[in-house]
Amino acid sequence: MCPSYRATGEEQHSTRGRARLLWEMLNGEVIDGWQSGAVKESLDLCLACKGCKGECPVRVDMATYKAEFLSHYYERHRRPVAAYAFGYIHELSRLAHPIAPLLNLAARTPLAAVAKRAAGIHPDRDIPQLAQVTFKEWFGRRRTHNAGAPPVVLWPDTFNDHFHPDTLKAAVRVLEAAGLRVVVPHDDVCCGRPLYDWGLLEHAKTLLRRDLAALRPYLAAGTPVVGLEPSCVSVFREELVQLYPDDADAHRLRGLAATLAEFLAGRDGYEPPALRGRAILHGHCHDKSVLEYDREVALLKRAGLELNEPEAGCCGMAGAFGFEREKYAVSMRLAERALVPAVRGAVGGTLLIADGYSCREQVRQATGRLPRHSAEVLASALPSS
């Protein structure tokens, strides 16, 4: 069921209600085209979780409809500051990196309140801390491991590269322990996922063209591309070929891209390191609606973990959604349905696992506990190097 409908109980925030409004808009008799305020209001609380595509019998993809609508709506309306603050997070993170320590310090001072107000962020949200050394910087300084082994491309997504580089480092260890040689694109790449939420489709297409150029030698060789952020992998599975339906490399990437769990679970002879104990596992929305989340569940169980999965559904953060001032209440209502109470009630020693960056942020900001990515959990069971 649509998360925003579960939070509000209002028909206009259900998949059915939104589909009806879009139909009336396209029919043109009641609603006046792409500039309709009623359609904008209805789509505004869509978390772009793609749950409707994964669960609806007719596979309605409201996230794609929302992106297309906003791309037209903002042709005549001014985008809010949040659209640029969040939509262009890749460029802003890269520009902010040289002064990361200064910005991290400022985020703990009264200046943070001014920045949040300007960017449309709710005052109760923390501004995530930038890493002082990105994953790509760290990877570029290390020596090559497993020279001559089969290669695998590790996708350096913006959020793990600039905010949680330890997650990508853990994935390197896991992939190398599986007998692979990890390669990372040198170019400035990003899947552009945050841009879709604001209808910035032309810029998203530009980023995807850059991605395809950077990956072309690997795609030609049939090298797997492993992503840690499910929303990035879902771009390569869906939005990429929607925007470039006739591009051969786009279709190659679609077939080669996988999450870490998908890739390892499908690798002949791979056995995960032994793990013990209980874990709360929260699956990312796109992992469950577009990708093969069942493989992650099976992989972690095979490793020896006893898993508890709280009620299925969105954590409520959904990228920028939970940060926005006007949407904070809905975000927290969704978090408090099952996930956050399960974390608060977890007994000592229970692992918290969530592969989505926004999911981990939601739990951290609501409970003070930071879940681990499945890459970090698997890496923790490997012998120390």
GROMACS .gro file of N, CA and C in nm, residues 208-313:
model
  318
  208LEU      N    1   2.388   1.034  -1.698
  208LEU     CA    2   2.387   0.895  -1.745
  208LEU      C    3   2.473   0.879  -1.870
  209ARG      N    4   2.475   0.979  -1.956
  209ARG     CA    5   2.566   0.973  -2.072
  209ARG      C    6   2.711   0.965  -2.025
  210ARG      N    7   2.742   1.043  -1.920
  210ARG     CA    8   2.877   1.040  -1.865
  210ARG      C    9   2.908   0.903  -1.804
  211ASP      N   10   2.812   0.844  -1.737
  211ASP     CA   11   2.830   0.712  -1.677
  211ASP      C   12   2.859   0.608  -1.784
  212LEU      N   13   2.781   0.611  -1.891
  212LEU     CA   14   2.799   0.512  -1.997
  212LEU      C   15   2.936   0.526  -2.062
  213ALA      N   16   2.982   0.651  -2.079
  213ALA     CA   17   3.115   0.672  -2.137
  213ALA      C   18   3.224   0.617  -2.045
  214ALA      N   19   3.208   0.638  -1.914
  214ALA     CA   20   3.308   0.589  -1.818
  214ALA      C   21   3.311   0.437  -1.810
  215LEU      N   22   3.195   0.376  -1.827
  215LEU     CA   23   3.185   0.230  -1.812
  215LEU      C   24   3.199   0.154  -1.944
  216ARG      N   25   3.207   0.226  -2.056
  216ARG     CA   26   3.204   0.159  -2.187
  216ARG      C   27   3.305   0.046  -2.201
  217PRO      N   28   3.433   0.062  -2.161
  217PRO     CA   29   3.528  -0.050  -2.176
  217PRO      C   30   3.486  -0.172  -2.094
  218TYR      N   31   3.431  -0.150  -1.976
  218TYR     CA   32   3.387  -0.262  -1.891
  218TYR      C   33   3.262  -0.328  -1.947
  219LEU      N   34   3.171  -0.246  -2.000
  219LEU     CA   35   3.050  -0.302  -2.058
  219LEU      C   36   3.082  -0.388  -2.180
  220ALA      N   37   3.175  -0.341  -2.260
  220ALA     CA   38   3.215  -0.417  -2.379
  220ALA      C   39   3.274  -0.552  -2.341
  221ALA      N   40   3.343  -0.555  -2.226
  221ALA     CA   41   3.406  -0.679  -2.181
  221ALA      C   42   3.312  -0.766  -2.099
  222GLY      N   43   3.191  -0.718  -2.073
  222GLY     CA   44   3.096  -0.797  -1.994
  222GLY      C   45   3.128  -0.801  -1.847
  223THR      N   46   3.196  -0.697  -1.796
  223THR     CA   47   3.236  -0.693  -1.654
  223THR      C   48   3.117  -0.656  -1.567
  224PRO      N   49   3.089  -0.732  -1.461
  224PRO     CA   50   2.978  -0.698  -1.372
  224PRO      C   51   2.999  -0.562  -1.305
  225VAL      N   52   2.890  -0.491  -1.280
  225VAL     CA   53   2.894  -0.362  -1.211
  225VAL      C   54   2.812  -0.377  -1.082
  226VAL      N   55   2.879  -0.368  -0.969
  226VAL     CA   56   2.815  -0.389  -0.840
  226VAL      C   57   2.793  -0.255  -0.771
  227GLY      N   58   2.668  -0.229  -0.731
  227GLY     CA   59   2.636  -0.107  -0.659
  227GLY      C   60   2.590  -0.139  -0.517
  228LEU      N   61   2.627  -0.055  -0.423
  228LEU     CA   62   2.585  -0.075  -0.284
  228LEU      C   63   2.454  -0.006  -0.251
  229GLU      N   64   2.422   0.099  -0.325
  229GLU     CA   65   2.299   0.174  -0.301
  229GLU      C   66   2.190   0.121  -0.394
  230PRO      N   67   2.085   0.058  -0.338
  230PRO     CA   68   1.981   0.000  -0.425
  230PRO      C   69   1.918   0.099  -0.521
  231SER      N   70   1.904   0.225  -0.479
  231SER     CA   71   1.839   0.321  -0.568
  231SER      C   72   1.925   0.350  -0.691
  232CYS      N   73   2.057   0.337  -0.678
  232CYS     CA   74   2.145   0.354  -0.795
  232CYS      C   75   2.128   0.237  -0.892
  233VAL      N   76   2.127   0.116  -0.838
  233VAL     CA   77   2.112  -0.001  -0.923
  233VAL      C   78   1.977   0.001  -0.992
  234SER      N   79   1.874   0.050  -0.923
  234SER     CA   80   1.742   0.056  -0.985
  234SER      C   81   1.739   0.155  -1.101
  235VAL      N   82   1.821   0.262  -1.094
  235VAL     CA   83   1.833   0.353  -1.208
  235VAL      C   84   1.886   0.278  -1.329
  236PHE      N   85   1.989   0.197  -1.308
  236PHE     CA   86   2.048   0.123  -1.420
  236PHE      C   87   1.953   0.016  -1.474
  237ARG      N   88   1.863  -0.033  -1.389
  237ARG     CA   89   1.767  -0.134  -1.434
  237ARG      C   90   1.648  -0.071  -1.506
  238GLU      N   91   1.610   0.051  -1.468
  238GLU     CA   92   1.485   0.107  -1.519
  238GLU      C   93   1.501   0.243  -1.588
  239GLU      N   94   1.533   0.347  -1.513
  239GLU     CA   95   1.536   0.482  -1.571
  239GLU      C   96   1.634   0.494  -1.687
  240LEU      N   97   1.747   0.426  -1.678
  240LEU     CA   98   1.848   0.435  -1.783
  240LEU      C   99   1.792   0.395  -1.918
  241VAL      N  100   1.726   0.280  -1.925
  241VAL     CA  101   1.675   0.233  -2.053
  241VAL      C  102   1.545   0.306  -2.092
  242GLN      N  103   1.478   0.367  -1.995
  242GLN     CA  104   1.363   0.449  -2.029
  242GLN      C  105   1.408   0.578  -2.099
  243LEU      N  106   1.519   0.634  -2.051
  243LEU     CA  107   1.570   0.757  -2.110
  243LEU      C  108   1.652   0.732  -2.235
  244TYR      N  109   1.715   0.614  -2.245
  244TYR     CA  110   1.796   0.579  -2.362
  244TYR      C  111   1.753   0.441  -2.415
  245PRO      N  112   1.632   0.433  -2.468
  245PRO     CA  113   1.580   0.301  -2.509
  245PRO      C  114   1.655   0.237  -2.625
  246ASP      N  115   1.725   0.317  -2.705
  246ASP     CA  116   1.792   0.263  -2.824
  246ASP      C  117   1.944   0.254  -2.808
  247ASP      N  118   1.993   0.276  -2.687
  247ASP     CA  119   2.138   0.274  -2.663
  247ASP      C  120   2.182   0.134  -2.622
  248ALA      N  121   2.270   0.074  -2.699
  248ALA     CA  122   2.314  -0.064  -2.671
  248ALA      C  123   2.388  -0.072  -2.538
  249ASP      N  124   2.469   0.030  -2.506
  249ASP     CA  125   2.542   0.027  -2.379
  249ASP      C  126   2.447   0.038  -2.260
  250ALA      N  127   2.339   0.113  -2.276
  250ALA     CA  128   2.239   0.123  -2.169
  250ALA      C  129   2.181  -0.015  -2.139
  251HIS      N  130   2.152  -0.089  -2.241
  251HIS     CA  131   2.096  -0.223  -2.220
  251HIS      C  132   2.201  -0.319  -2.164
  252ARG      N  133   2.328  -0.300  -2.203
  252ARG     CA  134   2.434  -0.383  -2.145
  252ARG      C  135   2.447  -0.356  -1.996
  253LEU      N  136   2.445  -0.228  -1.959
  253LEU     CA  137   2.458  -0.194  -1.817
  253LEU      C  138   2.338  -0.247  -1.738
  254ARG      N  139   2.222  -0.239  -1.798
  254ARG     CA  140   2.104  -0.293  -1.730
  254ARG      C  141   2.123  -0.440  -1.695
  255GLY      N  142   2.184  -0.516  -1.785
  255GLY     CA  143   2.204  -0.658  -1.760
  255GLY      C  144   2.321  -0.691  -1.670
  256LEU      N  145   2.416  -0.598  -1.658
  256LEU     CA  146   2.537  -0.624  -1.579
  256LEU      C  147   2.531  -0.567  -1.438
  257ALA      N  148   2.441  -0.472  -1.415
  257ALA     CA  149   2.434  -0.405  -1.284
  257ALA      C  150   2.362  -0.493  -1.182
  258ALA      N  151   2.415  -0.496  -1.061
  258ALA     CA  152   2.355  -0.575  -0.953
  258ALA      C  153   2.394  -0.517  -0.819
  259THR      N  154   2.311  -0.541  -0.720
  259THR     CA  155   2.352  -0.509  -0.583
  259THR      C  156   2.457  -0.611  -0.540
  260LEU      N  157   2.524  -0.583  -0.430
  260LEU     CA  158   2.625  -0.675  -0.380
  260LEU      C  159   2.565  -0.812  -0.350
  261ALA      N  160   2.448  -0.812  -0.286
  261ALA     CA  161   2.385  -0.939  -0.252
  261ALA      C  162   2.341  -1.016  -0.376
  262GLU      N  163   2.284  -0.945  -0.473
  262GLU     CA  164   2.246  -1.012  -0.598
  262GLU      C  165   2.367  -1.076  -0.664
  263PHE      N  166   2.476  -1.001  -0.669
  263PHE     CA  167   2.596  -1.050  -0.737
  263PHE      C  168   2.656  -1.171  -0.665
  264LEU      N  169   2.671  -1.160  -0.534
  264LEU     CA  170   2.733  -1.270  -0.460
  264LEU      C  171   2.645  -1.394  -0.459
  265ALA      N  172   2.516  -1.374  -0.443
  265ALA     CA  173   2.424  -1.489  -0.439
  265ALA      C  174   2.423  -1.563  -0.572
  266GLY      N  175   2.449  -1.490  -0.682
  266GLY     CA  176   2.448  -1.554  -0.813
  266GLY      C  177   2.585  -1.603  -0.858
  267ARG      N  178   2.686  -1.587  -0.773
  267ARG     CA  179   2.823  -1.627  -0.811
  267ARG      C  180   2.845  -1.774  -0.775
  268ASP      N  181   2.879  -1.854  -0.874
  268ASP     CA  182   2.900  -1.997  -0.853
  268ASP      C  183   3.009  -2.022  -0.748
  269GLY      N  184   2.976  -2.104  -0.651
  269GLY     CA  185   3.074  -2.145  -0.551
  269GLY      C  186   3.095  -2.048  -0.437
  270TYR      N  187   3.026  -1.932  -0.439
  270TYR     CA  188   3.049  -1.836  -0.332
  270TYR      C  189   2.980  -1.881  -0.204
  271GLU      N  190   3.053  -1.877  -0.095
  271GLU     CA  191   2.999  -1.904   0.038
  271GLU      C  192   3.027  -1.786   0.128
  272PRO      N  193   2.926  -1.727   0.187
  272PRO     CA  194   2.949  -1.611   0.273
  272PRO      C  195   3.024  -1.652   0.399
  273PRO      N  196   3.098  -1.559   0.459
  273PRO     CA  197   3.166  -1.589   0.586
  273PRO      C  198   3.064  -1.617   0.695
  274ALA      N  199   3.103  -1.694   0.793
  274ALA     CA  200   3.010  -1.736   0.898
  274ALA      C  201   2.978  -1.622   0.993
  275LEU      N  202   2.849  -1.601   1.016
  275LEU     CA  203   2.801  -1.500   1.110
  275LEU      C  204   2.710  -1.567   1.212
  276ARG      N  205   2.698  -1.505   1.327
  276ARG     CA  206   2.612  -1.560   1.431
  276ARG      C  207   2.533  -1.448   1.496
  277GLY      N  208   2.415  -1.484   1.547
  277GLY     CA  209   2.336  -1.388   1.622
  277GLY      C  210   2.211  -1.343   1.549
  278ARG      N  211   2.146  -1.243   1.609
  278ARG     CA  212   2.021  -1.190   1.556
  278ARG      C  213   2.046  -1.057   1.486
  279ALA      N  214   1.961  -1.029   1.390
  279ALA     CA  215   1.971  -0.902   1.318
  279ALA      C  216   1.833  -0.853   1.278
  280ILE      N  217   1.814  -0.722   1.285
  280ILE     CA  218   1.697  -0.657   1.227
  280ILE      C  219   1.737  -0.612   1.087
  281LEU      N  220   1.666  -0.659   0.987
  281LEU     CA  221   1.697  -0.626   0.848
  281LEU      C  222   1.585  -0.542   0.789
  282HIS      N  223   1.624  -0.425   0.738
  282HIS     CA  224   1.527  -0.339   0.669
  282HIS      C  225   1.566  -0.328   0.523
  283GLY      N  226   1.479  -0.374   0.434
  283GLY     CA  227   1.506  -0.367   0.291
  283GLY      C  228   1.468  -0.233   0.232
  284HIS      N  229   1.555  -0.182   0.147
  284HIS     CA  230   1.527  -0.058   0.076
  284HIS      C  231   1.408  -0.077  -0.017
  285CYS      N  232   1.327   0.028  -0.034
  285CYS     CA  233   1.206   0.018  -0.116
  285CYS      C  234   1.236  -0.032  -0.257
  286HIS      N  235   1.338   0.025  -0.323
  286HIS     CA  236   1.369  -0.016  -0.460
  286HIS      C  237   1.424  -0.158  -0.464
  287ASP      N  238   1.490  -0.199  -0.357
  287ASP     CA  239   1.540  -0.336  -0.350
  287ASP      C  240   1.423  -0.433  -0.355
  288LYS      N  241   1.314  -0.397  -0.287
  288LYS     CA  242   1.199  -0.487  -0.279
  288LYS      C  243   1.107  -0.476  -0.400
  289SER      N  244   1.101  -0.358  -0.462
  289SER     CA  245   1.005  -0.338  -0.571
  289SER      C  246   1.064  -0.361  -0.710
  290VAL      N  247   1.196  -0.340  -0.724
  290VAL     CA  248   1.259  -0.348  -0.856
  290VAL      C  249   1.366  -0.456  -0.863
  291LEU      N  250   1.441  -0.473  -0.754
  291LEU     CA  251   1.557  -0.562  -0.755
  291LEU      C  252   1.523  -0.695  -0.690
  292GLU      N  253   1.625  -0.773  -0.655
  292GLU     CA  254   1.604  -0.908  -0.603
  292GLU      C  255   1.642  -0.914  -0.455
  293TYR      N  256   1.559  -0.849  -0.375
  293TYR     CA  257   1.583  -0.840  -0.232
  293TYR      C  258   1.588  -0.977  -0.165
  294ASP      N  259   1.512  -1.073  -0.218
  294ASP     CA  260   1.511  -1.208  -0.159
  294ASP      C  261   1.651  -1.269  -0.155
  295ARG      N  262   1.734  -1.229  -0.249
  295ARG     CA  263   1.871  -1.283  -0.251
  295ARG      C  264   1.952  -1.234  -0.131
  296GLU      N  265   1.928  -1.108  -0.091
  296GLU     CA  266   1.998  -1.057   0.027
  296GLU      C  267   1.953  -1.131   0.152
  297VAL      N  268   1.823  -1.153   0.164
  297VAL     CA  269   1.770  -1.226   0.278
  297VAL      C  270   1.831  -1.366   0.283
  298ALA      N  271   1.832  -1.435   0.169
  298ALA     CA  272   1.885  -1.572   0.164
  298ALA      C  273   2.034  -1.574   0.194
  299LEU      N  274   2.107  -1.474   0.144
  299LEU     CA  275   2.252  -1.470   0.166
  299LEU      C  276   2.286  -1.453   0.313
  300LEU      N  277   2.217  -1.362   0.380
  300LEU     CA  278   2.244  -1.337   0.521
  300LEU      C  279   2.202  -1.455   0.609
  301LYS      N  280   2.093  -1.520   0.571
  301LYS     CA  281   2.053  -1.641   0.645
  301LYS      C  282   2.154  -1.752   0.624
  302ARG      N  283   2.204  -1.765   0.502
  302ARG     CA  284   2.305  -1.868   0.473
  302ARG      C  285   2.433  -1.843   0.552
  303ALA      N  286   2.460  -1.714   0.578
  303ALA     CA  287   2.579  -1.681   0.657
  303ALA      C  288   2.560  -1.718   0.804
  304GLY      N  289   2.434  -1.738   0.846
  304GLY     CA  290   2.410  -1.783   0.983
  304GLY      C  291   2.331  -1.687   1.070
  305LEU      N  292   2.283  -1.576   1.014
  305LEU     CA  293   2.209  -1.479   1.094
  305LEU      C  294   2.062  -1.518   1.109
  306GLU      N  295   2.008  -1.488   1.225
  306GLU     CA  296   1.865  -1.503   1.250
  306GLU      C  297   1.801  -1.366   1.227
  307LEU      N  298   1.721  -1.354   1.122
  307LEU     CA  299   1.672  -1.224   1.078
  307LEU      C  300   1.532  -1.195   1.128
  308ASN      N  301   1.514  -1.069   1.168
  308ASN     CA  302   1.382  -1.016   1.200
  308ASN      C  303   1.358  -0.901   1.105
  309GLU      N  304   1.253  -0.912   1.023
  309GLU     CA  305   1.219  -0.806   0.930
  309GLU      C  306   1.090  -0.738   0.977
  310PRO      N  307   1.101  -0.614   1.027
  310PRO     CA  308   0.979  -0.543   1.069
  310PRO      C  309   0.882  -0.531   0.952
  311GLU      N  310   0.763  -0.488   0.983
  311GLU     CA  311   0.659  -0.475   0.881
  311GLU      C  312   0.714  -0.412   0.754
  312ALA      N  313   0.686  -0.477   0.641
  312ALA     CA  314   0.737  -0.426   0.514
  312ALA      C  315   0.680  -0.288   0.486
  313GLY      N  316   0.761  -0.204   0.426
  313GLY     CA  317   0.715  -0.070   0.391
  313GLY      C  318   0.831   0.028   0.394
   0.00000   0.00000   0.00000
